[in-house]
XYZ file of N, CA and C in Angstrom:
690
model
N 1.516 -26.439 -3.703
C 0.987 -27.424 -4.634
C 2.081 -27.975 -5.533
N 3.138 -27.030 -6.357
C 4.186 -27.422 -6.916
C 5.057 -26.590 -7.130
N 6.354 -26.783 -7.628
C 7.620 -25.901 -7.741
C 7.585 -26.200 -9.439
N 8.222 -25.113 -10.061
C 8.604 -25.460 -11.106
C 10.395 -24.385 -11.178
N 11.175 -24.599 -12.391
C 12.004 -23.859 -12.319
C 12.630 -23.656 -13.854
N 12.298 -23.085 -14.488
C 13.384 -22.570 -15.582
C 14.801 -23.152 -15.600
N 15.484 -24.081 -16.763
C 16.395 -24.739 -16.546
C 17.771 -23.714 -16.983
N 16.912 -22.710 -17.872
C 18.270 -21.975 -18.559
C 18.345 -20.545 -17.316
N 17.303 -20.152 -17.460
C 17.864 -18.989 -16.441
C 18.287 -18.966 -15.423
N 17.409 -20.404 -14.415
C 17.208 -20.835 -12.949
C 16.513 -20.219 -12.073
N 15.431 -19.076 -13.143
C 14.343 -18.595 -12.550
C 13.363 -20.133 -11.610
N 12.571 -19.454 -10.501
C 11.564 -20.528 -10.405
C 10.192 -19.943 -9.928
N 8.866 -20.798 -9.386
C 7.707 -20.270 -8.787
C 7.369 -21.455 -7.992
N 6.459 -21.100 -7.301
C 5.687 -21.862 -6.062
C 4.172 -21.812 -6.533
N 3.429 -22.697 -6.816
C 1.855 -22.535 -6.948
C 1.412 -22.835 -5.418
N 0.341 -22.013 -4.689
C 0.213 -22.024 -3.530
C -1.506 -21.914 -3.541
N -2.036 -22.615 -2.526
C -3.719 -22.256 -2.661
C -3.748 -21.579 -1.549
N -4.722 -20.787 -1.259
C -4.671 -19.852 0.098
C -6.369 -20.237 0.472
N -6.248 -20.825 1.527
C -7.541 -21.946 1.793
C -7.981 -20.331 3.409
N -7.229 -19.522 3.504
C -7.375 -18.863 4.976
C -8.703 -17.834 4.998
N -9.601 -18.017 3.902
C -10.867 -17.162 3.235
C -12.076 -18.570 3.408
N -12.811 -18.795 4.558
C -13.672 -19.738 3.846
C -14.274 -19.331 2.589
N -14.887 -18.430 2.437
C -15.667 -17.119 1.241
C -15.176 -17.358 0.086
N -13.115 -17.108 0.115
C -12.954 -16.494 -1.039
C -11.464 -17.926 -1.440
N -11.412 -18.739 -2.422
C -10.499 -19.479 -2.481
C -9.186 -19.234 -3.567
N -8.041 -18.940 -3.164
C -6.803 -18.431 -3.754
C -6.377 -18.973 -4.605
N -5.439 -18.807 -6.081
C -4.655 -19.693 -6.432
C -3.521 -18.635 -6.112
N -2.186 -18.663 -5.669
C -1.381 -17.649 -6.131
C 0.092 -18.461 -6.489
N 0.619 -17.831 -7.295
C 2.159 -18.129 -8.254
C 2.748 -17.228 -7.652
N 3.956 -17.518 -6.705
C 4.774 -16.589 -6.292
C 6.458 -16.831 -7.241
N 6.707 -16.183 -7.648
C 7.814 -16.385 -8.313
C 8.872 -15.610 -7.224
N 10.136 -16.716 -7.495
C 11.158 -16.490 -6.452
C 12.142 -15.282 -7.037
N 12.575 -14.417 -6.051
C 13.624 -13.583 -6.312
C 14.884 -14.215 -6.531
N 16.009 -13.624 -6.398
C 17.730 -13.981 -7.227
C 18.100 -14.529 -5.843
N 18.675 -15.843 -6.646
C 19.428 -16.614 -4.982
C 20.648 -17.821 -5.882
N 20.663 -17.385 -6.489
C 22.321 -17.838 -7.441
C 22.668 -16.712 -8.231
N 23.815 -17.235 -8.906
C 24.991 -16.446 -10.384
C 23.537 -16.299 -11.577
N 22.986 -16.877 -12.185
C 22.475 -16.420 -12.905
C 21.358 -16.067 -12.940
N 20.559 -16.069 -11.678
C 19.501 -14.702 -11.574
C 20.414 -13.796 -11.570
N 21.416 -13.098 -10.553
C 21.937 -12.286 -10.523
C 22.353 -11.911 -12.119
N 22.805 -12.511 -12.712
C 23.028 -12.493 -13.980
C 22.134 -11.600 -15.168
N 21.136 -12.341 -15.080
C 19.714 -11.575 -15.757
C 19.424 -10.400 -15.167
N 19.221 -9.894 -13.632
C 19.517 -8.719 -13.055
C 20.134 -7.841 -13.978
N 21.213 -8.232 -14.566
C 22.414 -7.239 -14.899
C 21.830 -7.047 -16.870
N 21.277 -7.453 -17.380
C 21.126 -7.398 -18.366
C 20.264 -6.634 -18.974
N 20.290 -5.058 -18.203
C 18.909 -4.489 -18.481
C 18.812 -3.160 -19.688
N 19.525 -3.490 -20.378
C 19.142 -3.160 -21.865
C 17.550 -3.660 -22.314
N 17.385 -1.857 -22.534
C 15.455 -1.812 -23.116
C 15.770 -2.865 -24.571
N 14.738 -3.949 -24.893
C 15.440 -4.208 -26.137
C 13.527 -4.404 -26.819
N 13.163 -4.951 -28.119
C 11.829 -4.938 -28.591
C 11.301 -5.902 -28.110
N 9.693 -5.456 -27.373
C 9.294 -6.539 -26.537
C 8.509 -7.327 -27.497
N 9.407 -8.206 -28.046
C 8.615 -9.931 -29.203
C 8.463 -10.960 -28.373
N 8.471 -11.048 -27.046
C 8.852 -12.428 -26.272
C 7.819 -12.657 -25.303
N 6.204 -11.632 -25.394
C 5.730 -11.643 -24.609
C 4.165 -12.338 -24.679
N 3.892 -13.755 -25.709
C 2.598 -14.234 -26.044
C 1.980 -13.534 -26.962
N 2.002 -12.067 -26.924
C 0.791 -11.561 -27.645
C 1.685 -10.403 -28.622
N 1.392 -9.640 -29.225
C 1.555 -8.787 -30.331
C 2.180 -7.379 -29.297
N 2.628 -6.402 -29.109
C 2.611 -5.421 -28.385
C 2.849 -4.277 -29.454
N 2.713 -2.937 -28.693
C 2.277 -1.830 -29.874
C 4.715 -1.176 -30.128
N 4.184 -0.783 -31.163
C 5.278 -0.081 -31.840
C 6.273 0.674 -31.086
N 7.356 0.274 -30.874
C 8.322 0.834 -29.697
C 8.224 0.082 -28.375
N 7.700 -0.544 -28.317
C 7.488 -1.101 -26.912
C 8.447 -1.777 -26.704
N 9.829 -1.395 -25.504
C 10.534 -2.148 -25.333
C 10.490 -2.527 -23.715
N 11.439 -3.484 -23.604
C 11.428 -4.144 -21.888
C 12.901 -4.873 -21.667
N 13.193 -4.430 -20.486
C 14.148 -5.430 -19.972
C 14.528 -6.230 -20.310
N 15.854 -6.372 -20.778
C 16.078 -7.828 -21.848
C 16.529 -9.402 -20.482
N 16.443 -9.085 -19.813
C 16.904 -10.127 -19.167
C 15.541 -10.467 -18.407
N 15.050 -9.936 -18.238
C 13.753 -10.122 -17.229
C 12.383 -10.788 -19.041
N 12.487 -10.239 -19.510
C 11.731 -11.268 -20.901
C 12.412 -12.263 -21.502
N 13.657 -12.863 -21.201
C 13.708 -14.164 -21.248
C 13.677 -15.046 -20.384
N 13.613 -14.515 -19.114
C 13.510 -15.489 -17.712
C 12.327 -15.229 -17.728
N 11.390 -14.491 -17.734
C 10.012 -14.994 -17.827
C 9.704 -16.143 -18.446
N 10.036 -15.635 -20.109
C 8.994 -16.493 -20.902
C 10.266 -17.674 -20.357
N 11.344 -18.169 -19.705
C 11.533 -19.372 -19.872
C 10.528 -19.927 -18.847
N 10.309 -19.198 -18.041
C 9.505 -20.119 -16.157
C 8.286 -19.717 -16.946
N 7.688 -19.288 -17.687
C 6.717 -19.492 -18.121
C 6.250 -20.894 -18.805
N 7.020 -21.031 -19.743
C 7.475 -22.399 -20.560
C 7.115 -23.298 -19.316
N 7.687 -23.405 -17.938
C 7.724 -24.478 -17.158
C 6.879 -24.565 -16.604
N 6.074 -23.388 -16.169
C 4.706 -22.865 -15.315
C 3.335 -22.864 -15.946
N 3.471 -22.665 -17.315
C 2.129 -22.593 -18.372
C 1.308 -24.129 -18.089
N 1.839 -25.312 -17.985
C 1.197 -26.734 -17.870
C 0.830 -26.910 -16.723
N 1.786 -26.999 -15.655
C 1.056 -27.640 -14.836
C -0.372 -26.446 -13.801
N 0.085 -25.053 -14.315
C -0.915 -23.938 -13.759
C -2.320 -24.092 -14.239
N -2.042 -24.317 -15.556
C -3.081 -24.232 -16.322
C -4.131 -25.561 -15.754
N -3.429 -26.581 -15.685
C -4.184 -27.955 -15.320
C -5.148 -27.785 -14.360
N -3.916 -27.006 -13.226
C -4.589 -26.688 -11.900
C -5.315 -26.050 -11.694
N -5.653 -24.998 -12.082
C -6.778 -24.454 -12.649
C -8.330 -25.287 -12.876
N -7.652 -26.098 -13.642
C -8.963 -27.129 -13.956
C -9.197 -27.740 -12.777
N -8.449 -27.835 -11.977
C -9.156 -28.587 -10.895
C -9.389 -27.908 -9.293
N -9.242 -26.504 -9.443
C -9.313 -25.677 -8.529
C -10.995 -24.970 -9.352
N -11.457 -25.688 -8.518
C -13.164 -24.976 -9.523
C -13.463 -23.779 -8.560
N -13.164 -24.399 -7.135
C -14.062 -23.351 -6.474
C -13.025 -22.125 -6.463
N -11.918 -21.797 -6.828
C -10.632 -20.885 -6.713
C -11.547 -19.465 -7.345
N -11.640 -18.818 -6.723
C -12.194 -17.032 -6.917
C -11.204 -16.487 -7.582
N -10.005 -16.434 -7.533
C -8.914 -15.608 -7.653
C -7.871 -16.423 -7.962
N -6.471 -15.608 -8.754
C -5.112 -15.797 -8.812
C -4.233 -14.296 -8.714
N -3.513 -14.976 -7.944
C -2.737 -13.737 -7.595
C -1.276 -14.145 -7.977
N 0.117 -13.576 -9.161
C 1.013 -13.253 -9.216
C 2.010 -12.279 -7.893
N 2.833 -12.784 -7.580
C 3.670 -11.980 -6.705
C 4.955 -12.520 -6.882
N 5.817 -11.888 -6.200
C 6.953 -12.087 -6.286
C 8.021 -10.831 -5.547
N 9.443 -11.027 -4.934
C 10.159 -10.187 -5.045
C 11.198 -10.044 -5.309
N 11.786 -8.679 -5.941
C 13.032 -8.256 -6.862
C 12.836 -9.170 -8.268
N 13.609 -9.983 -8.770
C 13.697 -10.653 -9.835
C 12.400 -11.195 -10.018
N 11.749 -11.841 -8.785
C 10.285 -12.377 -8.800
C 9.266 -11.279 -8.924
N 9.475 -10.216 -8.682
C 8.485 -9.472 -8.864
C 8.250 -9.056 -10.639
N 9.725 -8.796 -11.252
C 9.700 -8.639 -12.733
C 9.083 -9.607 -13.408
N 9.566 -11.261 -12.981
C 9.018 -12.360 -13.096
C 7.609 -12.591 -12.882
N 6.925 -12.096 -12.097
C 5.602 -12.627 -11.337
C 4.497 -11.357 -12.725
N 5.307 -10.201 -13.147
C 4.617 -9.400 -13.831
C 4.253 -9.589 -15.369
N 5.657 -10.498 -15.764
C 5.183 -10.717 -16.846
C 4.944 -11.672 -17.110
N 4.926 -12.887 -16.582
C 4.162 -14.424 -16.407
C 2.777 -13.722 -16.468
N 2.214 -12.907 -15.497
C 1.286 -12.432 -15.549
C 0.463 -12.634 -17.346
N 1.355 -11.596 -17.851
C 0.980 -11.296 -19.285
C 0.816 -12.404 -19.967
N 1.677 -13.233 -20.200
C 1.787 -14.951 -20.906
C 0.147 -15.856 -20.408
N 0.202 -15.546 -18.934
C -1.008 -16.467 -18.485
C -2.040 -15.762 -18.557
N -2.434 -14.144 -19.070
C -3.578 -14.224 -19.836
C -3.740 -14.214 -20.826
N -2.818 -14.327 -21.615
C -3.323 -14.348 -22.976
C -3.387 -16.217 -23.301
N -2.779 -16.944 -22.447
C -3.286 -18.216 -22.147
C -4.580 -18.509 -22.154
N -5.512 -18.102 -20.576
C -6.442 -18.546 -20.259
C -7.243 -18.453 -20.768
N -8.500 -18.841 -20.612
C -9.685 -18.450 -21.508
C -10.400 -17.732 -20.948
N -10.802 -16.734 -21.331
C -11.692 -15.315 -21.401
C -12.766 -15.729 -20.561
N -13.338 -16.676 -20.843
C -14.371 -16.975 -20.127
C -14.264 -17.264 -18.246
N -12.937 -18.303 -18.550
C -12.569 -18.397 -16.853
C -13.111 -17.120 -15.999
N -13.019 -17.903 -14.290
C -13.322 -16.662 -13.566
C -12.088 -16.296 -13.253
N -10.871 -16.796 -13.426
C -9.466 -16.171 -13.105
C -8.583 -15.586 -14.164
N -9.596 -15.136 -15.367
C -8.932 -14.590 -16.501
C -8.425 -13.218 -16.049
N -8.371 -12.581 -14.912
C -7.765 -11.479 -14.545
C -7.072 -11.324 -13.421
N -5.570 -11.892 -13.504
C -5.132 -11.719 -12.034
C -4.699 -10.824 -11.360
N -4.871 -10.974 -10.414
C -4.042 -9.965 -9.530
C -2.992 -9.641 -9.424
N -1.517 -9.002 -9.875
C 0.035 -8.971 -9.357
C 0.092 -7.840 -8.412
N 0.535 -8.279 -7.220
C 1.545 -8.069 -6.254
C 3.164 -8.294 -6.246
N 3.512 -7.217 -6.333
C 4.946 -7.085 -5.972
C 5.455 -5.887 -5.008
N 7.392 -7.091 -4.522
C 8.021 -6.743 -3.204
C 9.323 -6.088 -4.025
N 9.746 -5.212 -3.324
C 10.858 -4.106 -4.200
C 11.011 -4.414 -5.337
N 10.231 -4.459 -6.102
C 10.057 -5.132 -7.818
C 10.948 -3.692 -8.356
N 11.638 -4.151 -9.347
C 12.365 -3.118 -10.533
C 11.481 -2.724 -11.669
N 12.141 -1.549 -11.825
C 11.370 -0.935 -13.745
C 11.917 -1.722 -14.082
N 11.235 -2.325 -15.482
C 11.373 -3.055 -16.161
C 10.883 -2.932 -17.678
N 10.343 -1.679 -17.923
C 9.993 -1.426 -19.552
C 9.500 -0.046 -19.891
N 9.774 0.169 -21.177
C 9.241 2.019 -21.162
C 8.120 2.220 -21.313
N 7.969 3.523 -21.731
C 6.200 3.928 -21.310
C 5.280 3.390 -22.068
N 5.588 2.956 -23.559
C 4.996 2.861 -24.030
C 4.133 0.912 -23.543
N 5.446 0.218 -23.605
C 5.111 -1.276 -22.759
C 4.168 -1.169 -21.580
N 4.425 -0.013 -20.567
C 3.620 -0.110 -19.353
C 2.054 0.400 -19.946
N 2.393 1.486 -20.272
C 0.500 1.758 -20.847
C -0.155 0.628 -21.512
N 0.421 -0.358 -22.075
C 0.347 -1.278 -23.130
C -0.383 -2.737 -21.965
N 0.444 -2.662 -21.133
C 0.117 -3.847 -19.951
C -1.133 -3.567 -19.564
N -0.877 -2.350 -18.649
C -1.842 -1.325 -18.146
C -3.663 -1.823 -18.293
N -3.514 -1.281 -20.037
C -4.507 -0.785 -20.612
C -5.505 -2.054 -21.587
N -4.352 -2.608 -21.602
C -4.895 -3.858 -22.339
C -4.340 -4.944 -22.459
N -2.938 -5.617 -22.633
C -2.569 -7.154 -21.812
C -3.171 -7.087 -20.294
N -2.781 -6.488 -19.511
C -3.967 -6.520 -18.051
C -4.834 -5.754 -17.842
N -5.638 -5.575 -18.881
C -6.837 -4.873 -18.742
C -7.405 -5.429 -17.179
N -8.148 -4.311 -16.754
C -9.175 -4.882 -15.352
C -8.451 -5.515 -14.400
N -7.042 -5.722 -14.403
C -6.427 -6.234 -13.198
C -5.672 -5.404 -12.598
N -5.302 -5.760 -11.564
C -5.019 -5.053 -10.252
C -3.282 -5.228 -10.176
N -2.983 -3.967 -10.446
C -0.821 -4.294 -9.995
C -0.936 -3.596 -9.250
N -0.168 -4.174 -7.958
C 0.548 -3.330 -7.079
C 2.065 -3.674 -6.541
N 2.421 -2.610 -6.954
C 4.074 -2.601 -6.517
C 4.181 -2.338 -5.345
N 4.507 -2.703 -3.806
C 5.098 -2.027 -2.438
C 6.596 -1.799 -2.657
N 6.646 -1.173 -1.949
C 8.252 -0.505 -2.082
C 8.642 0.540 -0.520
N 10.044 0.391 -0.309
C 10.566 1.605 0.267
C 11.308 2.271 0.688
N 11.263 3.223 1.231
C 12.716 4.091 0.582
C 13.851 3.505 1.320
N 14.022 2.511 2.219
C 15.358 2.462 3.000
C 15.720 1.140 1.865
N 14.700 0.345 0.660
C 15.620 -0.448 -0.126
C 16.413 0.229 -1.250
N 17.879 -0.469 -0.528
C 18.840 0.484 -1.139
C 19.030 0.011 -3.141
N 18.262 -1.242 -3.253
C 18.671 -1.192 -4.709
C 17.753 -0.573 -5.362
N 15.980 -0.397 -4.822
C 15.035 0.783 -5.822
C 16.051 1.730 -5.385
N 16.249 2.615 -4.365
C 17.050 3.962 -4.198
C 18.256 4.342 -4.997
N 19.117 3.396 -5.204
C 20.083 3.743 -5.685
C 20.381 3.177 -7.566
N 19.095 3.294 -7.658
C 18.939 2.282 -9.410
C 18.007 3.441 -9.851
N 17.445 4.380 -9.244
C 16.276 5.362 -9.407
C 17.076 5.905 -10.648
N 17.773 6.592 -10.349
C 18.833 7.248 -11.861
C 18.830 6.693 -12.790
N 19.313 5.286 -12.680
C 19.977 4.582 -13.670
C 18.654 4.700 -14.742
N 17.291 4.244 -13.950
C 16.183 3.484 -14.728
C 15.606 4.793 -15.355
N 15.802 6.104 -14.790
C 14.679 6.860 -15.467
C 15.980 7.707 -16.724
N 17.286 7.731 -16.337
C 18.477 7.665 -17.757
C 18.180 7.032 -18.847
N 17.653 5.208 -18.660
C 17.082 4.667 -19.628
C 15.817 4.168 -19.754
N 15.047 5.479 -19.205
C 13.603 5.488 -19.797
C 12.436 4.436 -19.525
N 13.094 3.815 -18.518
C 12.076 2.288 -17.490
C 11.177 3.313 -16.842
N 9.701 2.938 -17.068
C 8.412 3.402 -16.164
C 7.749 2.465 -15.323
N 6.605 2.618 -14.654
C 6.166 2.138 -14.139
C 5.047 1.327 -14.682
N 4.765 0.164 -14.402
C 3.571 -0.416 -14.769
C 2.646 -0.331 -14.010
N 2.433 -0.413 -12.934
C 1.200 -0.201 -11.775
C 1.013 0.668 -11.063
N 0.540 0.832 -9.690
C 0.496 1.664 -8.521
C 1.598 1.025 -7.772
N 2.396 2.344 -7.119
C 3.685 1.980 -6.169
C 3.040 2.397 -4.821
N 2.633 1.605 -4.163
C 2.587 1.967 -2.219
C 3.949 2.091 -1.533
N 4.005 2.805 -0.357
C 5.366 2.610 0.254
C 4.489 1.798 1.373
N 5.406 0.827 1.888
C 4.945 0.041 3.115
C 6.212 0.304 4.158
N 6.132 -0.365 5.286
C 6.610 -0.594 6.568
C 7.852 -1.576 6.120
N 9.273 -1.568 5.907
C 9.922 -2.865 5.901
C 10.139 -3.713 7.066
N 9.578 -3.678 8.507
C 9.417 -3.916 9.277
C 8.656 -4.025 10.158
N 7.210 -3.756 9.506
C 5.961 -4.215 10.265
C 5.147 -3.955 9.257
N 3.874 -5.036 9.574
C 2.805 -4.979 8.491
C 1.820 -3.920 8.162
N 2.484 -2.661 7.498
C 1.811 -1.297 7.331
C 1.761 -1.513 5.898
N 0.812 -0.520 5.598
C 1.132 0.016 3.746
C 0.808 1.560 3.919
N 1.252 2.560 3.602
C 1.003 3.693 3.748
C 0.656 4.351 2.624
N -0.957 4.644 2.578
C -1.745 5.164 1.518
C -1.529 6.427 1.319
N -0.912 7.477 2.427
C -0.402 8.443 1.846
C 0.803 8.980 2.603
N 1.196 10.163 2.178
C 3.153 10.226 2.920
C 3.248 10.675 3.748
N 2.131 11.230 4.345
C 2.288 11.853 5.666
C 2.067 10.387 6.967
N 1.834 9.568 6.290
C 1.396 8.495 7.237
C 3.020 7.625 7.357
N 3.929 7.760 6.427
C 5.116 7.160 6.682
C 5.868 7.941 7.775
N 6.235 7.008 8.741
C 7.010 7.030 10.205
C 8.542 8.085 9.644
N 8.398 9.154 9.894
C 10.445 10.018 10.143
C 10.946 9.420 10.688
N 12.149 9.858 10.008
C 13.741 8.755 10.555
C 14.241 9.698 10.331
N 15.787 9.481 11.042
C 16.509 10.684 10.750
C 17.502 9.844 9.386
N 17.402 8.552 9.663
C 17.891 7.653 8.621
C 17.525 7.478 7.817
N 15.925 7.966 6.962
C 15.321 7.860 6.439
C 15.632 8.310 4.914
N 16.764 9.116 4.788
C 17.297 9.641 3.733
C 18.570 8.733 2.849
N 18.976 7.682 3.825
C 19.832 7.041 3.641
C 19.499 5.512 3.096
N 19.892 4.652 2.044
C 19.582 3.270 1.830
C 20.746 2.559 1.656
N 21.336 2.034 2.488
C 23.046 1.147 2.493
C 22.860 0.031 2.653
N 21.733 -0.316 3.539
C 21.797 -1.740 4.311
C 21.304 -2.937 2.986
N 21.783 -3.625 2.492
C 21.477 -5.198 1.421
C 20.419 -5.506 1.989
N 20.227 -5.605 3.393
C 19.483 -6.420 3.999
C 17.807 -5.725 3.812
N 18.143 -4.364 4.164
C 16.558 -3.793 4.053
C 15.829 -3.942 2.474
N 16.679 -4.543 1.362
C 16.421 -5.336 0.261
C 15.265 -6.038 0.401
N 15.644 -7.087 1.440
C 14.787 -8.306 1.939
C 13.873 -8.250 2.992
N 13.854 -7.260 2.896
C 12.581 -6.893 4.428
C 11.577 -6.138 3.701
N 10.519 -6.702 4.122
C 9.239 -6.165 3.633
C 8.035 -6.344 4.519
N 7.266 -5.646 4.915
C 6.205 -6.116 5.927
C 6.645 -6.651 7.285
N 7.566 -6.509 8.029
C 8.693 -7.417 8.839
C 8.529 -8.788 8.606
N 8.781 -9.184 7.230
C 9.103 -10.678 7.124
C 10.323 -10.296 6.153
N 11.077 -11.318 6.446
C 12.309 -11.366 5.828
C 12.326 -12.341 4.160
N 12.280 -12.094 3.190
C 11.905 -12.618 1.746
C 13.113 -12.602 1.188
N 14.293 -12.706 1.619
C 15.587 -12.857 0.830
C 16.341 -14.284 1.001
N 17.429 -14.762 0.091
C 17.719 -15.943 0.233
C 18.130 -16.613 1.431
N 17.948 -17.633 1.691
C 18.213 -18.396 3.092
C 18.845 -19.313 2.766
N 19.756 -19.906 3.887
C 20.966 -21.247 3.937
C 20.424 -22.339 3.748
C-alpha cells in the first residue's frame, strides 16, 4: 500500500494488506531490517538509557536500547499518518500485525507501542499483533513487564529465533551482562523450512548445531531469505 522511511536514521516500513483470508482481512507494517551505514549504526548503540521516547509515560527504571528508541520513534513520526488514515479506510481489516527482522524486528516492537497509544480504544485493531525474525533484546526487565502487561496489554508478541543465527548466539552474553530481557514468547523455528518448533525435542540434531558462523543463517528464516538484496 505504501513505503515510508525515517530521514535521520534511514529506518523504513511497508504497509501491506493480506487479502489471502476471505474471513479474516490483514493490515500488517513490516518494518525493514539494516541494509546501509546507519542502520548498522543504530545497531551499535545499545546502551540501556531512560525509556522517555516511547508516546506514553513508562514505570521508574525502565530503560531500552538507545538506538533502537530513536529509530523507532523517528519511522514512527513517518508511519503514524499515513497508517492511521489507512486504517480509516480499511473498515473491513480484522487485524494488524507489526513484524519485522533484526533492526525491523526492534523497530516493528516498538512502533507497536507508539501506535497504540495512538489508536483509539475503541477501534477493532487497537491490539496488534508483533511478530518478529531474529529480533534483538532490546530493554530491561522492568520495560519488558511494562510492554507486556500494559502498553500491549492483550496482544500477542512473538519472537522466532534460532540457534544457528550467529548474531542472537553470539550477542547472548553481551545482552544478559547488560541486563536486556525479553519482551514476548521466543519460538525456535526451521531457518530453512517452514517449521516452528513448540517444543525442543521437536528441533532437528545437527552435529553443527552447536556452532553459529554463517552471516547468512542471519537472514534465513522459514527458508525464505529476509536479508538485504542488490
Amino acid at each position: 500500500l505504501l513505503q515510508v522511511v525515517d530521514p535521520e536514521s534511514e529506518s523504513g516500513a511497508t504497509i501491506f494488506r493480506d487479502n489471502s483470508n476471505n474471513d479474516t482481512k490483514r493490515l500488517i507494517v513490516a518494518c525493514r531490517g539494516s541494509a546501509n551505514p546507519k542502520n548498522f549504526g543504530t545497531n551499535l548503540k545499545f546502551k540501556l538509557v531512560p525509556a522517555t521516547r516511547l508516546s506514553q509515560p513508562t514505570p521508574s527504571g525502565a530503560m531500552v536500547h538507545e538506538g533502537f528508541q530513536d529509530a523507532s520513534l523517528g519511522l514512527w513520526k513517518e508511519l503514524a499518518k499515513p497508517l492511521l488514515s489507512r486504517i480509516k479506510e480499511e473498515e473491513d481489516a480484522a487485524e494488524i500485525i507489526f513484524t519485522g527482522h533484526s533492526l525491523g524486528a526492534a523497530n516493528a516492537l516498538l512502533t507497536s507501542v507508539h501506535y497504540r497509544t495512538a489508536i483509539s480504544s475503541t477501534s477493532s485493531l487497537s491490539r496488534p499483533s508483533i511478530v518478529t525474525f531474529g529480533g534483538p533484546k532490546l530493554c530491561n526487565d522492568i520495560l519488558a513487564r511494562f510492554i507486556r502487561n500494559d502498553a500491549l496489554e492483550g496482544s500477542t508478541i512473538v519472537h522466532l529465533v534460532h540457534d544457528k543465527d550467529p548474531v542472537l548466539a553470539n550477542n547472548q552474553k553481551l545482552w544478559n551482562d547488560l541486563g536486556f530481557q525479553d519482551v514476548g514468547i521466543e519460538l525456535q523455528c526451521d531457518p530453512n523450512n517452514p517449521a516452528v518448533h513448540t517444543a525442543a525435542e521437536e528441533k532437528p540434531k545437527s552435529f553443527f548445531s552447536s556452532f553459529a558462523w554463517n552471516i547468512l543463517d542471519h537472514c534465513n528464516y522459514l527458508g525464505v531469505y529476509v536479508g538485504p538484496r542488490a
